GROMACS .gro file of C-alpha atoms in nm:
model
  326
    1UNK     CA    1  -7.130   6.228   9.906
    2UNK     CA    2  -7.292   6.061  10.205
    3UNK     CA    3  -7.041   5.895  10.454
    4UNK     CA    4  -7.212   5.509  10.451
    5UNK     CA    5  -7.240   5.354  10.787
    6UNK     CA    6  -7.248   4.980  10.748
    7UNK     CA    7  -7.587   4.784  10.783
    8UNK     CA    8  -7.632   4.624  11.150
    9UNK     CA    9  -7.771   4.254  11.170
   10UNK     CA   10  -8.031   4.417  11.458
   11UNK     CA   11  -8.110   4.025  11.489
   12UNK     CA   12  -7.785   3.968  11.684
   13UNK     CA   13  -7.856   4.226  11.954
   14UNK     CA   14  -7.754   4.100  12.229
   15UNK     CA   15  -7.984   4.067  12.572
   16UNK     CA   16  -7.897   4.155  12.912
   17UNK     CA   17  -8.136   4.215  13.254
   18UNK     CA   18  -8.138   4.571  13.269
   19UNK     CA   19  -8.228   4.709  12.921
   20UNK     CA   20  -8.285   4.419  12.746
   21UNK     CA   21  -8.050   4.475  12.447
   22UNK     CA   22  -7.667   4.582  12.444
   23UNK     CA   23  -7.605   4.846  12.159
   24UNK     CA   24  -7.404   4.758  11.943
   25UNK     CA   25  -7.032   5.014  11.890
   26UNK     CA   26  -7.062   5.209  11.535
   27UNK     CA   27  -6.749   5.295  11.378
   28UNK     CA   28  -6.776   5.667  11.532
   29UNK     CA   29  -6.561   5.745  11.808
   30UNK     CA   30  -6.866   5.874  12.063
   31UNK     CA   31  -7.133   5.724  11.910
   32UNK     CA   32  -7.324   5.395  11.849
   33UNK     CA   33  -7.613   5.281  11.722
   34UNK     CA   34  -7.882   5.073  11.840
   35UNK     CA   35  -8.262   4.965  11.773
   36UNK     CA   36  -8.510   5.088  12.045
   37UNK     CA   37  -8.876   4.903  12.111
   38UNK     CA   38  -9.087   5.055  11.789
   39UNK     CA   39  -8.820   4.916  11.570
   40UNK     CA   40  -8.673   5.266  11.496
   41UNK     CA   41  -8.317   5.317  11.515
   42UNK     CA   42  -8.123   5.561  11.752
   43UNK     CA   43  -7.787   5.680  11.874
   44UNK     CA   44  -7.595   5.723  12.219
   45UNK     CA   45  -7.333   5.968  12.287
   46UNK     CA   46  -7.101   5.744  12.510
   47UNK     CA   47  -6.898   6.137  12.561
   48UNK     CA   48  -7.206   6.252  12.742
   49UNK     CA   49  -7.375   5.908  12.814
   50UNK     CA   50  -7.719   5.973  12.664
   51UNK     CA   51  -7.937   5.868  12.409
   52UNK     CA   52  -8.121   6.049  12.151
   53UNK     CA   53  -8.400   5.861  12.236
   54UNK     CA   54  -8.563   5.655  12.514
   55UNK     CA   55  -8.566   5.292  12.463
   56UNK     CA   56  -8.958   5.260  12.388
   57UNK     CA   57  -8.903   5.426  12.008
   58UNK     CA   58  -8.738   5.697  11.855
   59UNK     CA   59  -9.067   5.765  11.662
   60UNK     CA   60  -9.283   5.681  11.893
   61UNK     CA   61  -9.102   5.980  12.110
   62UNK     CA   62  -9.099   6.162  11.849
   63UNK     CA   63  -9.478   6.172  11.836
   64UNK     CA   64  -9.581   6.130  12.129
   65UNK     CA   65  -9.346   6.464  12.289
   66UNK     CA   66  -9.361   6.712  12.009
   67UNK     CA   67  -9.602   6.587  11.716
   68UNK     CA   68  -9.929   6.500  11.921
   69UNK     CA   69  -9.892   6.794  12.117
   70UNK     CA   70  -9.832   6.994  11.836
   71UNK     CA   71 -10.182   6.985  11.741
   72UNK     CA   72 -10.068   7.024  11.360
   73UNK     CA   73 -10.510   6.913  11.259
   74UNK     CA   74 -10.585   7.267  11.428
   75UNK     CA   75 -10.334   7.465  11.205
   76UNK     CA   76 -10.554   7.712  10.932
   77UNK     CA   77 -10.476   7.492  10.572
   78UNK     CA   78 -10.483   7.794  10.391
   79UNK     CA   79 -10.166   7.968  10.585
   80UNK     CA   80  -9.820   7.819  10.610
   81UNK     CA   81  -9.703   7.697  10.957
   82UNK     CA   82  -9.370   7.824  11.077
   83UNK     CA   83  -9.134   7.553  11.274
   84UNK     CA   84  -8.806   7.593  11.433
   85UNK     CA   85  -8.643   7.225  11.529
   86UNK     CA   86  -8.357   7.326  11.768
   87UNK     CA   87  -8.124   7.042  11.772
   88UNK     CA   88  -8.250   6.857  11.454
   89UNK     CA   89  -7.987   6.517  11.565
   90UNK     CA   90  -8.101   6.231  11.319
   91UNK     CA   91  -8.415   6.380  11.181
   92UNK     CA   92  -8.689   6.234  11.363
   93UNK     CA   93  -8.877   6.512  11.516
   94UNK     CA   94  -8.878   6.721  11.182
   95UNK     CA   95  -8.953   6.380  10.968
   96UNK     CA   96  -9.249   6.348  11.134
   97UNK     CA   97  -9.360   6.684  11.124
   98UNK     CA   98  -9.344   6.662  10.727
   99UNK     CA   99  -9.509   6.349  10.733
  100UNK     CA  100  -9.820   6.492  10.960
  101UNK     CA  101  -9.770   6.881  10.779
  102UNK     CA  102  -9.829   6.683  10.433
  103UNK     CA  103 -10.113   6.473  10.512
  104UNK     CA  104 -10.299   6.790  10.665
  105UNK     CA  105 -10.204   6.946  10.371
  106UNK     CA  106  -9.993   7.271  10.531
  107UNK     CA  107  -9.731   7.442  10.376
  108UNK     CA  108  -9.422   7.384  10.620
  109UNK     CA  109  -9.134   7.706  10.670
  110UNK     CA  110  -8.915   7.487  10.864
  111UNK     CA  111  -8.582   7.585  11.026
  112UNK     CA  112  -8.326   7.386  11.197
  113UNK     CA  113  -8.058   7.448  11.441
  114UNK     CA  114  -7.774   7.191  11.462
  115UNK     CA  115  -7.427   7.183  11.568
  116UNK     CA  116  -7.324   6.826  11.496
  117UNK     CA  117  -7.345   6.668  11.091
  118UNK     CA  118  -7.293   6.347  11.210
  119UNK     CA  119  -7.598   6.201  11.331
  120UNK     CA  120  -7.833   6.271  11.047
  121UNK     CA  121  -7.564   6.142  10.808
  122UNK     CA  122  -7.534   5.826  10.994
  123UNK     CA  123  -7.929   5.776  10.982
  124UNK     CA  124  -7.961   5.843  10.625
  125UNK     CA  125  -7.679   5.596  10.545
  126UNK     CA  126  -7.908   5.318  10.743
  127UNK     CA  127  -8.143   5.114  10.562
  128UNK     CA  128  -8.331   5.066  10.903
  129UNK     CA  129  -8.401   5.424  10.922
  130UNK     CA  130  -8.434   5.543  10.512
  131UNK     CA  131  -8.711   5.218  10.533
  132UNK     CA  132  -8.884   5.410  10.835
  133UNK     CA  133  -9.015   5.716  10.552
  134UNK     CA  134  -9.188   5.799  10.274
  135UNK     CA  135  -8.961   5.881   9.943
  136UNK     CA  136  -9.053   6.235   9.962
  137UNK     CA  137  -8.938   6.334  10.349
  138UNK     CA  138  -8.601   6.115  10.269
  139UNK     CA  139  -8.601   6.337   9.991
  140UNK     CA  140  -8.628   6.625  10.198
  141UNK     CA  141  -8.387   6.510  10.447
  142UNK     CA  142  -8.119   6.440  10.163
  143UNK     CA  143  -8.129   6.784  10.103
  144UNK     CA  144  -8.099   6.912  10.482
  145UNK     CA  145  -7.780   6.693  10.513
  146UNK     CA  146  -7.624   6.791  10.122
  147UNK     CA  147  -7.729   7.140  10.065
  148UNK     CA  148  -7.865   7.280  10.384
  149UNK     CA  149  -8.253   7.385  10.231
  150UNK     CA  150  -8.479   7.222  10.032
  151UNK     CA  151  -8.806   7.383   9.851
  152UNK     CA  152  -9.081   7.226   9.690
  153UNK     CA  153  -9.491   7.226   9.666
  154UNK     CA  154  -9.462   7.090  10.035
  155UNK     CA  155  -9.283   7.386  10.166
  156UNK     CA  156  -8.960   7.531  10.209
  157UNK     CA  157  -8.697   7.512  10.472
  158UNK     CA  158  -8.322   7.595  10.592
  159UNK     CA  159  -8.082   7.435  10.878
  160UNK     CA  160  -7.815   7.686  11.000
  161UNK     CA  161  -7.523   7.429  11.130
  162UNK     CA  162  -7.319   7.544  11.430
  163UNK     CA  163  -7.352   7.700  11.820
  164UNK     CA  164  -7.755   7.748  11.848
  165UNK     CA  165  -7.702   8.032  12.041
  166UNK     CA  166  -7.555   8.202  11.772
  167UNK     CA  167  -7.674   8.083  11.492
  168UNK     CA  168  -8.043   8.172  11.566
  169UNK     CA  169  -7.940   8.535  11.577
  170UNK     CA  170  -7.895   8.431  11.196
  171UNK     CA  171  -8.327   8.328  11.134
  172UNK     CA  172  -8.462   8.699  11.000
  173UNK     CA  173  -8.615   8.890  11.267
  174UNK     CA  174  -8.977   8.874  11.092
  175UNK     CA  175  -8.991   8.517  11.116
  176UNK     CA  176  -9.165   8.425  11.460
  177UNK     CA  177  -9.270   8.049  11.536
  178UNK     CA  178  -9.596   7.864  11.550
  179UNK     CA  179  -9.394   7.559  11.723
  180UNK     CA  180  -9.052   7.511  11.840
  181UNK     CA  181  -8.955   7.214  11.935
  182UNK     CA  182  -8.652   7.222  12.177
  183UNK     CA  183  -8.503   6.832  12.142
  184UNK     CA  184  -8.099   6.925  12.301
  185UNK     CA  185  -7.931   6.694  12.530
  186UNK     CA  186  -8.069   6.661  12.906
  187UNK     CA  187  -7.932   7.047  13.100
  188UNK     CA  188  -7.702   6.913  13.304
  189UNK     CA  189  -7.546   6.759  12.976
  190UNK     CA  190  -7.617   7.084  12.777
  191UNK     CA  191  -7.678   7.382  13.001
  192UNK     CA  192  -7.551   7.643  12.733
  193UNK     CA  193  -7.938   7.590  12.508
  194UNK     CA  194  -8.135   7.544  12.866
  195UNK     CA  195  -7.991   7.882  13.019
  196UNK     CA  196  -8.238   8.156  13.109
  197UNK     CA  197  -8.124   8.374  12.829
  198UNK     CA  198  -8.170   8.109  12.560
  199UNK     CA  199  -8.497   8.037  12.641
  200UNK     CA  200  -8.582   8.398  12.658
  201UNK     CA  201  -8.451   8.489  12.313
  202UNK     CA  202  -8.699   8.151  12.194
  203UNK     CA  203  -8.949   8.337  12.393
  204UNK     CA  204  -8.968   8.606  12.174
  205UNK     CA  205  -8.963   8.448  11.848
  206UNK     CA  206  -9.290   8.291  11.928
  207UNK     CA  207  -9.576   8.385  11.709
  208UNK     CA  208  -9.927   8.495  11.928
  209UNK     CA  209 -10.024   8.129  12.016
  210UNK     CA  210  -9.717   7.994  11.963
  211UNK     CA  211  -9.555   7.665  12.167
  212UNK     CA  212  -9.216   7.569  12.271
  213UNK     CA  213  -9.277   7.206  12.308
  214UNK     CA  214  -8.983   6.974  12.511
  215UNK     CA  215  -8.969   6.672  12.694
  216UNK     CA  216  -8.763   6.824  12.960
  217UNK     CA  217  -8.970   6.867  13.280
  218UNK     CA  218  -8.664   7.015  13.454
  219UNK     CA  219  -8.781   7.295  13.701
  220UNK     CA  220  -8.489   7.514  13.610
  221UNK     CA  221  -8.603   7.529  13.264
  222UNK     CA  222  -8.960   7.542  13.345
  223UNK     CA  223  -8.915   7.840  13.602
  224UNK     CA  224  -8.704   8.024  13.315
  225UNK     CA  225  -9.016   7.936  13.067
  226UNK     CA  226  -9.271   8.086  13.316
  227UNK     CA  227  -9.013   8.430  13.391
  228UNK     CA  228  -9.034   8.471  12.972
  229UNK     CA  229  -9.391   8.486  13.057
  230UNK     CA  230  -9.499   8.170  12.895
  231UNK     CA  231  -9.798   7.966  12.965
  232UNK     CA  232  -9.676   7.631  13.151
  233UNK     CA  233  -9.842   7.291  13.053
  234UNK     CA  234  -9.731   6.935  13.161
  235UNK     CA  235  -9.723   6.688  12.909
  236UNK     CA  236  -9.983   6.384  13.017
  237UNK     CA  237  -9.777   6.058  13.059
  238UNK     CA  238  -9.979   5.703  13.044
  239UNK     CA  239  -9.686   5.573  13.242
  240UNK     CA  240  -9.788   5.426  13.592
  241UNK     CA  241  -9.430   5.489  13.756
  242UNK     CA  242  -9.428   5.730  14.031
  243UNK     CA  243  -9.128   5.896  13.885
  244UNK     CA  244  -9.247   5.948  13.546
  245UNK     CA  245  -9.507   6.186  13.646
  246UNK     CA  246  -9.484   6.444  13.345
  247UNK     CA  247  -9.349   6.365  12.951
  248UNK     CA  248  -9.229   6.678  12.908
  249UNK     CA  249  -9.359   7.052  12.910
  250UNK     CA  250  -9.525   7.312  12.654
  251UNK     CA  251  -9.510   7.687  12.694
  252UNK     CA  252  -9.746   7.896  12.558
  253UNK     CA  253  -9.707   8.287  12.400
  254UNK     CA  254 -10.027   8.462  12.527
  255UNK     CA  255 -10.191   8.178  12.519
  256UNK     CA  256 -10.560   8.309  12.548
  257UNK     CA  257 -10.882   8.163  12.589
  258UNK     CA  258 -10.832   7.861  12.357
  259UNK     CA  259 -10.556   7.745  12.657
  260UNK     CA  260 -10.727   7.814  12.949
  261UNK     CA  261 -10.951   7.455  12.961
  262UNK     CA  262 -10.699   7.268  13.212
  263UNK     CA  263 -10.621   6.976  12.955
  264UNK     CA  264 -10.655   6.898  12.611
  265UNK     CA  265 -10.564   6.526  12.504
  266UNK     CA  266 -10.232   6.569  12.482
  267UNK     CA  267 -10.137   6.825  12.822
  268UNK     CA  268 -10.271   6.938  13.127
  269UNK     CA  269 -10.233   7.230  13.405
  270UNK     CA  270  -9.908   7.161  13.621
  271UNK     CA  271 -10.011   7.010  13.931
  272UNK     CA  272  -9.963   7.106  14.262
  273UNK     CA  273  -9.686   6.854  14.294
  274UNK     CA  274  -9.531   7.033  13.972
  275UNK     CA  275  -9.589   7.385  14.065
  276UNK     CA  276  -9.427   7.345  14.440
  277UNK     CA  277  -9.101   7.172  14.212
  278UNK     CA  278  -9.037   7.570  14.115
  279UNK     CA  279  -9.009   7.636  14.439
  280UNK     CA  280  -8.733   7.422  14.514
  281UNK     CA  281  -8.347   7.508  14.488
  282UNK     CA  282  -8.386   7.288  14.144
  283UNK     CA  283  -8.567   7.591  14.013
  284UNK     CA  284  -8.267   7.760  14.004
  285UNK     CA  285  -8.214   7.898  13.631
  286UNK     CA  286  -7.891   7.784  13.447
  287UNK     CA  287  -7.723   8.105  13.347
  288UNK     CA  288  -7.518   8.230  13.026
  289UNK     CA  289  -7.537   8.595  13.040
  290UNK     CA  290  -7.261   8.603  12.797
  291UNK     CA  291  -7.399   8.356  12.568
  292UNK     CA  292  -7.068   8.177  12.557
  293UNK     CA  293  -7.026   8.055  12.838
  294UNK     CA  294  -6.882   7.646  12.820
  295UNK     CA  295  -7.119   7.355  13.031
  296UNK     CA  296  -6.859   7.364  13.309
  297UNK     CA  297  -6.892   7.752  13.342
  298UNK     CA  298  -7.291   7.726  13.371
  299UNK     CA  299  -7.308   7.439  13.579
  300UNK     CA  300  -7.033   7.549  13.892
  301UNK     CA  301  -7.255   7.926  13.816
  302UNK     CA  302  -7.553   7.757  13.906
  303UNK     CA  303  -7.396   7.552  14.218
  304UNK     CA  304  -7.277   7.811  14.334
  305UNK     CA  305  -7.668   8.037  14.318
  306UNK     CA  306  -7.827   7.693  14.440
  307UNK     CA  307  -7.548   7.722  14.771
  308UNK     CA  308  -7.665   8.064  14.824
  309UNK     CA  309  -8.043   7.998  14.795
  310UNK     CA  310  -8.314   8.033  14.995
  311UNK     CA  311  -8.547   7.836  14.761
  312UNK     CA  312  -8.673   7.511  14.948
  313UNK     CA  313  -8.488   7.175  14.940
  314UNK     CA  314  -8.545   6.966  14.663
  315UNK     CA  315  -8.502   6.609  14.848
  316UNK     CA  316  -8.742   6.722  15.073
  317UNK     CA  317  -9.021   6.797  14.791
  318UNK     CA  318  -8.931   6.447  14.649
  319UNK     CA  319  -9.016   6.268  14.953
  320UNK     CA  320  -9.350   6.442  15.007
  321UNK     CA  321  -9.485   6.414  14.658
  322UNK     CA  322  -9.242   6.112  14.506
  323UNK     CA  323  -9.155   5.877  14.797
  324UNK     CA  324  -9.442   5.815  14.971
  325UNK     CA  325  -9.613   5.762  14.683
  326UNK     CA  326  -9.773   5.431  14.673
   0.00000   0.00000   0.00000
């Protein structure tokens, strides 16, 4: 039986100068819920002080950082496309996959990788969200959160719930990925699924072709992408802040001649700016050789390699290319 979180009255959001709306507290100890720009719903962890999503939509992100560059119109009709969503959280990313994977008419093998039950519970109990999809993905989403899989003429799919580092040693090792979207809390929140071994075991299960697609733009993880010996692109932004130079990366297995244009409509070639970031001592890879290591463990390991590096100073690189830019 689904847990039912109670319907919010979005219309009493309150307004304040910074954000323009005050979420309101959900009955869940670290997490509330709140409405972002599109009208789509999201969630905070107050524990780790981050959103799900950024303020302008929770769909609209959800497009516009995995779906759009996804490319899912290019995809051969007549084979199935393979998807791993790694951190699955309320749904969005994969919900909009099987909305675009339906309309181009592609069989989906989906699998997800999720630790936490909570938040997709909590967005399936909410009108605001269930109203946000056709019957048929909340059908498919009803059986993620009950039973784990769901199959039908649409595809078939299976979420393995726990530690992602262990439970992808659980996906068969003839399965390899067309797309994987990577959707975990920020790294310094969640270093354990942005450490250098984590991203090389995604690496690998990469089909020929294949993208890792994530909003983070972090150079640690982008340096650890590039030493798996992925193709690095840069997500284009249409924002005109200075600091919002890149939405978010895609990396590339053997990406061939079908990458090498410089941009497509949805990514480009990192820029000089972006390639001189993995140069600086924020290059430096999180590390979990054991592959249990806890946050804190990672994080003073890292501090510690950043202390002892010879890599060039961040705050310098952010003044040069950042700063003084008008």
């Amino acid at each position: 039986m689904l847990l039912r979180f109670p319907t919010l009255n979005f219309g009493m959001t309150l307004k304040d100068s910074e954000n323009n709306r005050v979420p309101q507290k959900s009955l869940y100890n670290n997490l509330r819920i709140y409405e972002t720009n599109d009208g789509s719903i999201t969630l905070e962890n107050t524990d780790l002080k981050e959103s799900f999503h950024n303020s302008a939509g929770a769909k609209k992100e959800a497009f516009e950082k995995f779906i759009n560059p996804s490319e899912i119109n290019l995809y051969n009709k007549e084979k199935e496309i393979c998807v791993l969503d790694i951190c699955v959280g309320m749904g969005y990313n994969s919900a909009c996959l099987l909305e675009t994977t339906i309309e181009n008419r592609l069989s989906l093998n989906w699998w997800g990788l999720e630790q936490d039950r909570m938040p997709l519970k909590i967005a399936l109990s909410n009108t605001k969200f269930s109203s946000s999809w056709d019957s048929k993905i909340l059908e498919i989403l009803e059986l993620i959160n009950q039973q784990s899989k769901w199959e039908n003429k649409y595809g078939v799919g299976k979420i393995l719930w726990g530690d992602a580092r262990r439970k992808i040693n659980e996906i068969p090792e003839g399965i390899s990925f067309d797309l994987i979207f990577h959707d975990a809390f920020s790294p310094q929140r969640c270093p354990e699924l942005w450490s250098e071994e984590f991203l090389q075991h995604l690496s690998k299960k990469l089909s020929k072709g294949g993208k890792l697609i994530t909003y983070s733009r972090a150079a640690a993880v982008r340096a650890s992408l590039r030493r798996s010996n992925l193709t690095l692109k840069s997500l284009i932004t249409n924002s005109s802040s200075k600091n919002n130079w890149s939405n978010g990366t895609v990396a590339i297995k053997n990406a061939g001649e079908l990458y090498k244009a410089p941009n497509t409509l949805f990514w480009t070639s990192l820029s000089k700016m972006e390639e001189e970031h993995l140069m600086t001592i924020a290059a430096v890879p999180y590390r979990d050789p054991s592959g249990n290591s806890s946050s804190i463990e990672i994080i003073r390991r890292r501090l510690q390699e950043q202390k002892d590096s010879t890599f060039l100073n961040t705050n310098k690189w952010k003044k040069r290319w950042i700063l003084t830019k008008s």
